[in-house]
Amino acid sequence: MKDAFGIPQSLLILGGTSEIALATARRLIVRRTRTVWLAGRPSPALEQAAEQLRGMGADVRTVAFDALDSESHETVLGKVFAEGDVDMVLLAFGVLGDQARDENEPLSAVRVAQTNYTGAVSAGLVCARALQTQGHGSLVVLSSVAGERARRSNFIYGSSKAGLDAFAQGLGDALHGTGVHVMVVRPGFVRTRMTAGLPQAPLATTPEAVATAVETGLRRRSETVWVPGALRLVMAALRHAPRAVFRRLPI
């Protein structure tokens, strides 16, 4: 179980090759975490991630998990929870997509939506029910500032994150008082493999900075975390900017 400072002993990562998730796992292992499940599509990258965390002294297991196969989520994730209590679930899977291609290939756009939103709803509800049955635990959901207001340059991705963000907030309200803590993390542009080659946005951050914010949020039992924190004010202004003005902004 988590200690008095909110650091989990056991961690389930949905999206086991996510750079942000692995940075978070490394940070938590240094603090206290001893058991980690990495759930993702079987691949050399997933096994390499597991070996890296094992080298830090954690007991790491890989789990074959496909965000798009919602029908398998109850069975696959149920087996993890059957092994023992899970103190924290980090929902970290997602795809950025290619806006120009996705606008012209609706099925590609649907894949973005199904991965980032539908898959997250399915896996999130399965984990939330299991955490509630335990009577404790945290569900940390990696959202994005892109979901705060759809931009012309990535409205397909942004809309999927907007749905995920709203779902996670509502789930947190539904679980209030049950012993389960839901925390929504809203990073800005994060320098990872997924964003390689894209123009770097202002207030860009790193997986390690997001990991630090996640740990701080766990200790404080925060419900929403912005990374970096200055984005809260920036997005408050952009959210209320007149649409005619918003369209002309270089974002």
C-alpha positions as protocol buffer text, in pm:
chain_id: "A"
residue {
  index: 1
  type: MET
  ca { x: 0 y: 0 z: 0 }
}
residue {
  index: 2
  type: LYS
  ca { x: 101 y: 363 z: -38 }
}
residue {
  index: 3
  type: ASP
  ca { x: 294 y: 524 z: 243 }
}
residue {
  index: 4
  type: ALA
  ca { x: 201 y: 842 z: 424 }
}
residue {
  index: 5
  type: PHE
  ca { x: 355 y: 1046 z: 144 }
}
residue {
  index: 6
  type: GLY
  ca { x: 149 y: 891 z: -133 }
}
residue {
  index: 7
  type: ILE
  ca { x: 426 y: 690 z: -303 }
}
residue {
  index: 8
  type: PRO
  ca { x: 293 y: 355 z: -430 }
}
residue {
  index: 9
  type: GLN
  ca { x: 456 y: 21 z: -362 }
}
residue {
  index: 10
  type: SER
  ca { x: 295 y: -130 z: -673 }
}
residue {
  index: 11
  type: LEU
  ca { x: 238 y: 33 z: -1011 }
}
residue {
  index: 12
  type: LEU
  ca { x: 47 y: -73 z: -1323 }
}
residue {
  index: 13
  type: ILE
  ca { x: 135 y: 118 z: -1639 }
}
residue {
  index: 14
  type: LEU
  ca { x: -106 y: 103 z: -1931 }
}
residue {
  index: 15
  type: GLY
  ca { x: 118 y: 197 z: -2220 }
}
residue {
  index: 16
  type: GLY
  ca { x: 434 y: 28 z: -2103 }
}
residue {
  index: 17
  type: THR
  ca { x: 670 y: 187 z: -2355 }
}
residue {
  index: 18
  type: SER
  ca { x: 557 y: 547 z: -2294 }
}
residue {
  index: 19
  type: GLU
  ca { x: 860 y: 766 z: -2222 }
}
residue {
  index: 20
  type: ILE
  ca { x: 660 y: 971 z: -1972 }
}
residue {
  index: 21
  type: ALA
  ca { x: 536 y: 658 z: -1796 }
}
residue {
  index: 22
  type: LEU
  ca { x: 882 y: 505 z: -1778 }
}
residue {
  index: 23
  type: ALA
  ca { x: 1032 y: 827 z: -1643 }
}
residue {
  index: 24
  type: THR
  ca { x: 760 y: 820 z: -1378 }
}
residue {
  index: 25
  type: ALA
  ca { x: 832 y: 457 z: -1296 }
}
residue {
  index: 26
  type: ARG
  ca { x: 1202 y: 527 z: -1256 }
}
residue {
  index: 27
  type: ARG
  ca { x: 1131 y: 815 z: -1022 }
}
residue {
  index: 28
  type: LEU
  ca { x: 889 y: 613 z: -810 }
}
residue {
  index: 29
  type: ILE
  ca { x: 1119 y: 310 z: -794 }
}
residue {
  index: 30
  type: VAL
  ca { x: 1393 y: 530 z: -649 }
}
residue {
  index: 31
  type: ARG
  ca { x: 1145 y: 647 z: -384 }
}
residue {
  index: 32
  type: ARG
  ca { x: 953 y: 333 z: -288 }
}
residue {
  index: 33
  type: THR
  ca { x: 785 y: 138 z: -571 }
}
residue {
  index: 34
  type: ARG
  ca { x: 888 y: -227 z: -581 }
}
residue {
  index: 35
  type: THR
  ca { x: 640 y: -401 z: -813 }
}
residue {
  index: 36
  type: VAL
  ca { x: 566 y: -279 z: -1166 }
}
residue {
  index: 37
  type: TRP
  ca { x: 345 y: -420 z: -1438 }
}
residue {
  index: 38
  type: LEU
  ca { x: 416 y: -287 z: -1788 }
}
residue {
  index: 39
  type: ALA
  ca { x: 107 y: -340 z: -2004 }
}
residue {
  index: 40
  type: GLY
  ca { x: 141 y: -295 z: -2377 }
}
residue {
  index: 41
  type: ARG
  ca { x: 170 y: -470 z: -2709 }
}
residue {
  index: 42
  type: PRO
  ca { x: 444 y: -735 z: -2694 }
}
residue {
  index: 43
  type: SER
  ca { x: 759 y: -593 z: -2849 }
}
residue {
  index: 44
  type: PRO
  ca { x: 1136 y: -572 z: -2798 }
}
residue {
  index: 45
  type: ALA
  ca { x: 1083 y: -217 z: -2667 }
}
residue {
  index: 46
  type: LEU
  ca { x: 849 y: -343 z: -2395 }
}
residue {
  index: 47
  type: GLU
  ca { x: 1099 y: -608 z: -2287 }
}
residue {
  index: 48
  type: GLN
  ca { x: 1385 y: -356 z: -2289 }
}
residue {
  index: 49
  type: ALA
  ca { x: 1183 y: -122 z: -2069 }
}
residue {
  index: 50
  type: ALA
  ca { x: 1116 y: -406 z: -1827 }
}
residue {
  index: 51
  type: GLU
  ca { x: 1485 y: -498 z: -1811 }
}
residue {
  index: 52
  type: GLN
  ca { x: 1581 y: -138 z: -1744 }
}
residue {
  index: 53
  type: LEU
  ca { x: 1345 y: -116 z: -1447 }
}
residue {
  index: 54
  type: ARG
  ca { x: 1456 y: -456 z: -1318 }
}
residue {
  index: 55
  type: GLY
  ca { x: 1809 y: -317 z: -1317 }
}
residue {
  index: 56
  type: MET
  ca { x: 1688 y: -58 z: -1067 }
}
residue {
  index: 57
  type: GLY
  ca { x: 1577 y: -333 z: -828 }
}
residue {
  index: 58
  type: ALA
  ca { x: 1206 y: -356 z: -910 }
}
residue {
  index: 59
  type: ASP
  ca { x: 1006 y: -673 z: -970 }
}
residue {
  index: 60
  type: VAL
  ca { x: 878 y: -604 z: -1322 }
}
residue {
  index: 61
  type: ARG
  ca { x: 629 y: -808 z: -1522 }
}
residue {
  index: 62
  type: THR
  ca { x: 504 y: -746 z: -1875 }
}
residue {
  index: 63
  type: VAL
  ca { x: 139 y: -782 z: -1970 }
}
residue {
  index: 64
  type: ALA
  ca { x: 7 y: -819 z: -2325 }
}
residue {
  index: 65
  type: PHE
  ca { x: -240 y: -532 z: -2355 }
}
residue {
  index: 66
  type: ASP
  ca { x: -398 y: -367 z: -2660 }
}
residue {
  index: 67
  type: ALA
  ca { x: -584 y: -40 z: -2605 }
}
residue {
  index: 68
  type: LEU
  ca { x: -793 y: -106 z: -2917 }
}
residue {
  index: 69
  type: ASP
  ca { x: -909 y: -449 z: -2799 }
}
residue {
  index: 70
  type: SER
  ca { x: -1162 y: -331 z: -2544 }
}
residue {
  index: 71
  type: GLU
  ca { x: -1325 y: -673 z: -2519 }
}
residue {
  index: 72
  type: SER
  ca { x: -1005 y: -812 z: -2367 }
}
residue {
  index: 73
  type: HIS
  ca { x: -954 y: -544 z: -2103 }
}
residue {
  index: 74
  type: GLU
  ca { x: -1153 y: -701 z: -1821 }
}
residue {
  index: 75
  type: THR
  ca { x: -975 y: -1035 z: -1862 }
}
residue {
  index: 76
  type: VAL
  ca { x: -623 y: -898 z: -1912 }
}
residue {
  index: 77
  type: LEU
  ca { x: -637 y: -636 z: -1637 }
}
residue {
  index: 78
  type: GLY
  ca { x: -837 y: -858 z: -1406 }
}
residue {
  index: 79
  type: LYS
  ca { x: -545 y: -1103 z: -1400 }
}
residue {
  index: 80
  type: VAL
  ca { x: -312 y: -825 z: -1283 }
}
residue {
  index: 81
  type: PHE
  ca { x: -539 y: -724 z: -996 }
}
residue {
  index: 82
  type: ALA
  ca { x: -588 y: -1091 z: -906 }
}
residue {
  index: 83
  type: GLU
  ca { x: -215 y: -1110 z: -823 }
}
residue {
  index: 84
  type: GLY
  ca { x: -252 y: -855 z: -543 }
}
residue {
  index: 85
  type: ASP
  ca { x: -339 y: -496 z: -469 }
}
residue {
  index: 86
  type: VAL
  ca { x: -227 y: -230 z: -716 }
}
residue {
  index: 87
  type: ASP
  ca { x: -153 y: 103 z: -549 }
}
residue {
  index: 88
  type: MET
  ca { x: -139 y: 311 z: -866 }
}
residue {
  index: 89
  type: VAL
  ca { x: -252 y: 278 z: -1226 }
}
residue {
  index: 90
  type: LEU
  ca { x: -90 y: 512 z: -1478 }
}
residue {
  index: 91
  type: LEU
  ca { x: -298 y: 539 z: -1794 }
}
residue {
  index: 92
  type: ALA
  ca { x: -33 y: 653 z: -2041 }
}
residue {
  index: 93
  type: PHE
  ca { x: -113 y: 507 z: -2381 }
}
residue {
  index: 94
  type: GLY
  ca { x: -207 y: 728 z: -2674 }
}
residue {
  index: 95
  type: VAL
  ca { x: -123 y: 822 z: -3032 }
}
residue {
  index: 96
  type: LEU
  ca { x: -63 y: 1165 z: -3179 }
}
residue {
  index: 97
  type: GLY
  ca { x: -175 y: 1078 z: -3530 }
}
residue {
  index: 98
  type: ASP
  ca { x: -100 y: 1282 z: -3840 }
}
residue {
  index: 99
  type: GLN
  ca { x: -346 y: 1569 z: -3872 }
}
residue {
  index: 100
  type: ALA
  ca { x: -306 y: 1621 z: -4248 }
}
residue {
  index: 101
  type: ARG
  ca { x: -340 y: 1251 z: -4325 }
}
residue {
  index: 102
  type: ASP
  ca { x: -616 y: 1190 z: -4072 }
}
residue {
  index: 103
  type: GLU
  ca { x: -833 y: 1466 z: -4218 }
}
residue {
  index: 104
  type: ASN
  ca { x: -823 y: 1288 z: -4553 }
}
residue {
  index: 105
  type: GLU
  ca { x: -837 y: 934 z: -4418 }
}
residue {
  index: 106
  type: PRO
  ca { x: -1129 y: 912 z: -4173 }
}
residue {
  index: 107
  type: LEU
  ca { x: -1038 y: 561 z: -4063 }
}
residue {
  index: 108
  type: SER
  ca { x: -700 y: 691 z: -3945 }
}
residue {
  index: 109
  type: ALA
  ca { x: -877 y: 963 z: -3750 }
}
residue {
  index: 110
  type: VAL
  ca { x: -1107 y: 702 z: -3596 }
}
residue {
  index: 111
  type: ARG
  ca { x: -802 y: 503 z: -3481 }
}
residue {
  index: 112
  type: VAL
  ca { x: -674 y: 809 z: -3295 }
}
residue {
  index: 113
  type: ALA
  ca { x: -1012 y: 856 z: -3128 }
}
residue {
  index: 114
  type: GLN
  ca { x: -1050 y: 487 z: -3044 }
}
residue {
  index: 115
  type: THR
  ca { x: -703 y: 465 z: -2892 }
}
residue {
  index: 116
  type: ASN
  ca { x: -699 y: 791 z: -2699 }
}
residue {
  index: 117
  type: TYR
  ca { x: -1060 y: 796 z: -2587 }
}
residue {
  index: 118
  type: THR
  ca { x: -1254 y: 472 z: -2633 }
}
residue {
  index: 119
  type: GLY
  ca { x: -967 y: 250 z: -2523 }
}
residue {
  index: 120
  type: ALA
  ca { x: -901 y: 474 z: -2225 }
}
residue {
  index: 121
  type: VAL
  ca { x: -1268 y: 471 z: -2120 }
}
residue {
  index: 122
  type: SER
  ca { x: -1272 y: 92 z: -2130 }
}
residue {
  index: 123
  type: ALA
  ca { x: -942 y: 37 z: -1947 }
}
residue {
  index: 124
  type: GLY
  ca { x: -1009 y: 324 z: -1708 }
}
residue {
  index: 125
  type: LEU
  ca { x: -1342 y: 185 z: -1595 }
}
residue {
  index: 126
  type: VAL
  ca { x: -1202 y: -165 z: -1549 }
}
residue {
  index: 127
  type: CYS
  ca { x: -918 y: -34 z: -1334 }
}
residue {
  index: 128
  type: ALA
  ca { x: -1142 y: 205 z: -1142 }
}
residue {
  index: 129
  type: ARG
  ca { x: -1374 y: -78 z: -1043 }
}
residue {
  index: 130
  type: ALA
  ca { x: -1080 y: -292 z: -931 }
}
residue {
  index: 131
  type: LEU
  ca { x: -931 y: -7 z: -728 }
}
residue {
  index: 132
  type: GLN
  ca { x: -1269 y: 56 z: -570 }
}
residue {
  index: 133
  type: THR
  ca { x: -1297 y: -310 z: -475 }
}
residue {
  index: 134
  type: GLN
  ca { x: -957 y: -280 z: -305 }
}
residue {
  index: 135
  type: GLY
  ca { x: -1076 y: 32 z: -126 }
}
residue {
  index: 136
  type: HIS
  ca { x: -764 y: 230 z: -211 }
}
residue {
  index: 137
  type: GLY
  ca { x: -533 y: 337 z: -494 }
}
residue {
  index: 138
  type: SER
  ca { x: -468 y: 611 z: -745 }
}
residue {
  index: 139
  type: LEU
  ca { x: -563 y: 629 z: -1111 }
}
residue {
  index: 140
  type: VAL
  ca { x: -337 y: 879 z: -1288 }
}
residue {
  index: 141
  type: VAL
  ca { x: -451 y: 978 z: -1638 }
}
residue {
  index: 142
  type: LEU
  ca { x: -214 y: 1144 z: -1885 }
}
residue {
  index: 143
  type: SER
  ca { x: -427 y: 1400 z: -2062 }
}
residue {
  index: 144
  type: SER
  ca { x: -293 y: 1703 z: -2253 }
}
residue {
  index: 145
  type: VAL
  ca { x: -336 y: 2078 z: -2276 }
}
residue {
  index: 146
  type: ALA
  ca { x: -439 y: 2002 z: -2636 }
}
residue {
  index: 147
  type: GLY
  ca { x: -773 y: 1896 z: -2493 }
}
residue {
  index: 148
  type: GLU
  ca { x: -842 y: 2238 z: -2341 }
}
residue {
  index: 149
  type: ARG
  ca { x: -935 y: 2393 z: -2674 }
}
residue {
  index: 150
  type: ALA
  ca { x: -920 y: 2237 z: -3020 }
}
residue {
  index: 151
  type: ARG
  ca { x: -661 y: 2395 z: -3248 }
}
residue {
  index: 152
  type: ARG
  ca { x: -664 y: 2387 z: -3627 }
}
residue {
  index: 153
  type: SER
  ca { x: -324 y: 2216 z: -3630 }
}
residue {
  index: 154
  type: ASN
  ca { x: -427 y: 1912 z: -3424 }
}
residue {
  index: 155
  type: PHE
  ca { x: -800 y: 1916 z: -3358 }
}
residue {
  index: 156
  type: ILE
  ca { x: -840 y: 1541 z: -3409 }
}
residue {
  index: 157
  type: TYR
  ca { x: -585 y: 1457 z: -3140 }
}
residue {
  index: 158
  type: GLY
  ca { x: -706 y: 1748 z: -2927 }
}
residue {
  index: 159
  type: SER
  ca { x: -1068 y: 1639 z: -2942 }
}
residue {
  index: 160
  type: SER
  ca { x: -975 y: 1287 z: -2832 }
}
residue {
  index: 161
  type: LYS
  ca { x: -784 y: 1428 z: -2536 }
}
residue {
  index: 162
  type: ALA
  ca { x: -1074 y: 1660 z: -2453 }
}
residue {
  index: 163
  type: GLY
  ca { x: -1299 y: 1355 z: -2427 }
}
residue {
  index: 164
  type: LEU
  ca { x: -1044 y: 1170 z: -2215 }
}
residue {
  index: 165
  type: ASP
  ca { x: -1000 y: 1467 z: -1983 }
}
residue {
  index: 166
  type: ALA
  ca { x: -1374 y: 1509 z: -1929 }
}
residue {
  index: 167
  type: PHE
  ca { x: -1414 y: 1136 z: -1869 }
}
residue {
  index: 168
  type: ALA
  ca { x: -1133 y: 1130 z: -1611 }
}
residue {
  index: 169
  type: GLN
  ca { x: -1270 y: 1432 z: -1425 }
}
residue {
  index: 170
  type: GLY
  ca { x: -1616 y: 1277 z: -1410 }
}
residue {
  index: 171
  type: LEU
  ca { x: -1472 y: 945 z: -1299 }
}
residue {
  index: 172
  type: GLY
  ca { x: -1286 y: 1124 z: -1021 }
}
residue {
  index: 173
  type: ASP
  ca { x: -1610 y: 1278 z: -902 }
}
residue {
  index: 174
  type: ALA
  ca { x: -1786 y: 942 z: -916 }
}
residue {
  index: 175
  type: LEU
  ca { x: -1513 y: 781 z: -704 }
}
residue {
  index: 176
  type: HIS
  ca { x: -1487 y: 1061 z: -449 }
}
residue {
  index: 177
  type: GLY
  ca { x: -1514 y: 917 z: -99 }
}
residue {
  index: 178
  type: THR
  ca { x: -1441 y: 559 z: -205 }
}
residue {
  index: 179
  type: GLY
  ca { x: -1071 y: 566 z: -120 }
}
residue {
  index: 180
  type: VAL
  ca { x: -975 y: 589 z: -489 }
}
residue {
  index: 181
  type: HIS
  ca { x: -789 y: 901 z: -603 }
}
residue {
  index: 182
  type: VAL
  ca { x: -809 y: 1010 z: -968 }
}
residue {
  index: 183
  type: MET
  ca { x: -551 y: 1260 z: -1093 }
}
residue {
  index: 184
  type: VAL
  ca { x: -554 y: 1420 z: -1437 }
}
residue {
  index: 185
  type: VAL
  ca { x: -215 y: 1530 z: -1569 }
}
residue {
  index: 186
  type: ARG
  ca { x: -211 y: 1794 z: -1843 }
}
residue {
  index: 187
  type: PRO
  ca { x: 134 y: 1834 z: -1997 }
}
residue {
  index: 188
  type: GLY
  ca { x: 211 y: 2077 z: -2273 }
}
residue {
  index: 189
  type: PHE
  ca { x: 452 y: 1987 z: -2553 }
}
residue {
  index: 190
  type: VAL
  ca { x: 673 y: 1706 z: -2423 }
}
residue {
  index: 191
  type: ARG
  ca { x: 1002 y: 1630 z: -2599 }
}
residue {
  index: 192
  type: THR
  ca { x: 968 y: 1258 z: -2676 }
}
residue {
  index: 193
  type: ARG
  ca { x: 995 y: 1021 z: -2972 }
}
residue {
  index: 194
  type: MET
  ca { x: 628 y: 1089 z: -3047 }
}
residue {
  index: 195
  type: THR
  ca { x: 691 y: 1462 z: -3098 }
}
residue {
  index: 196
  type: ALA
  ca { x: 1030 y: 1428 z: -3268 }
}
residue {
  index: 197
  type: GLY
  ca { x: 1043 y: 1639 z: -3582 }
}
residue {
  index: 198
  type: LEU
  ca { x: 758 y: 1868 z: -3477 }
}
residue {
  index: 199
  type: PRO
  ca { x: 820 y: 2239 z: -3419 }
}
residue {
  index: 200
  type: GLN
  ca { x: 885 y: 2287 z: -3048 }
}
residue {
  index: 201
  type: ALA
  ca { x: 610 y: 2480 z: -2872 }
}
residue {
  index: 202
  type: PRO
  ca { x: 664 y: 2743 z: -2601 }
}
residue {
  index: 203
  type: LEU
  ca { x: 691 y: 2603 z: -2246 }
}
residue {
  index: 204
  type: ALA
  ca { x: 805 y: 2267 z: -2381 }
}
residue {
  index: 205
  type: THR
  ca { x: 885 y: 2012 z: -2113 }
}
residue {
  index: 206
  type: THR
  ca { x: 1044 y: 1670 z: -2066 }
}
residue {
  index: 207
  type: PRO
  ca { x: 928 y: 1326 z: -1951 }
}
residue {
  index: 208
  type: GLU
  ca { x: 1135 y: 1371 z: -1635 }
}
residue {
  index: 209
  type: ALA
  ca { x: 961 y: 1699 z: -1554 }
}
residue {
  index: 210
  type: VAL
  ca { x: 621 y: 1534 z: -1597 }
}
residue {
  index: 211
  type: ALA
  ca { x: 735 y: 1249 z: -1371 }
}
residue {
  index: 212
  type: THR
  ca { x: 835 y: 1498 z: -1102 }
}
residue {
  index: 213
  type: ALA
  ca { x: 494 y: 1666 z: -1129 }
}
residue {
  index: 214
  type: VAL
  ca { x: 319 y: 1330 z: -1101 }
}
residue {
  index: 215
  type: GLU
  ca { x: 507 y: 1248 z: -782 }
}
residue {
  index: 216
  type: THR
  ca { x: 428 y: 1589 z: -633 }
}
residue {
  index: 217
  type: GLY
  ca { x: 63 y: 1548 z: -728 }
}
residue {
  index: 218
  type: LEU
  ca { x: 48 y: 1208 z: -560 }
}
residue {
  index: 219
  type: ARG
  ca { x: 193 y: 1348 z: -239 }
}
residue {
  index: 220
  type: ARG
  ca { x: -58 y: 1632 z: -240 }
}
residue {
  index: 221
  type: ARG
  ca { x: -345 y: 1414 z: -365 }
}
residue {
  index: 222
  type: SER
  ca { x: -404 y: 1668 z: -640 }
}
residue {
  index: 223
  type: GLU
  ca { x: -692 y: 1622 z: -881 }
}
residue {
  index: 224
  type: THR
  ca { x: -538 y: 1817 z: -1170 }
}
residue {
  index: 225
  type: VAL
  ca { x: -172 y: 1875 z: -1250 }
}
residue {
  index: 226
  type: TRP
  ca { x: -38 y: 2109 z: -1520 }
}
residue {
  index: 227
  type: VAL
  ca { x: 314 y: 2064 z: -1659 }
}
residue {
  index: 228
  type: PRO
  ca { x: 467 y: 2316 z: -1649 }
}
residue {
  index: 229
  type: GLY
  ca { x: 245 y: 2495 z: -1399 }
}
residue {
  index: 230
  type: ALA
  ca { x: 247 y: 2819 z: -1601 }
}
residue {
  index: 231
  type: LEU
  ca { x: 26 y: 2650 z: -1860 }
}
residue {
  index: 232
  type: ARG
  ca { x: -269 y: 2682 z: -1626 }
}
residue {
  index: 233
  type: LEU
  ca { x: -269 y: 3061 z: -1676 }
}
residue {
  index: 234
  type: VAL
  ca { x: -187 y: 3040 z: -2047 }
}
residue {
  index: 235
  type: MET
  ca { x: -474 y: 2803 z: -2118 }
}
residue {
  index: 236
  type: ALA
  ca { x: -713 y: 3004 z: -1903 }
}
residue {
  index: 237
  type: ALA
  ca { x: -653 y: 3296 z: -2140 }
}
residue {
  index: 238
  type: LEU
  ca { x: -666 y: 3087 z: -2459 }
}
residue {
  index: 239
  type: ARG
  ca { x: -981 y: 2906 z: -2349 }
}
residue {
  index: 240
  type: HIS
  ca { x: -1172 y: 3235 z: -2337 }
}
residue {
  index: 241
  type: ALA
  ca { x: -1016 y: 3406 z: -2639 }
}
residue {
  index: 242
  type: PRO
  ca { x: -1277 y: 3503 z: -2901 }
}
residue {
  index: 243
  type: ARG
  ca { x: -1288 y: 3245 z: -3178 }
}
residue {
  index: 244
  type: ALA
  ca { x: -1200 y: 3498 z: -3448 }
}
residue {
  index: 245
  type: VAL
  ca { x: -887 y: 3590 z: -3252 }
}
residue {
  index: 246
  type: PHE
  ca { x: -803 y: 3228 z: -3165 }
}
residue {
  index: 247
  type: ARG
  ca { x: -805 y: 3130 z: -3534 }
}
residue {
  index: 248
  type: ARG
  ca { x: -534 y: 3385 z: -3611 }
}
residue {
  index: 249
  type: LEU
  ca { x: -297 y: 3277 z: -3336 }
}
residue {
  index: 250
  type: PRO
  ca { x: 17 y: 3092 z: -3456 }
}
residue {
  index: 251
  type: ILE
  ca { x: -70 y: 2772 z: -3268 }
}
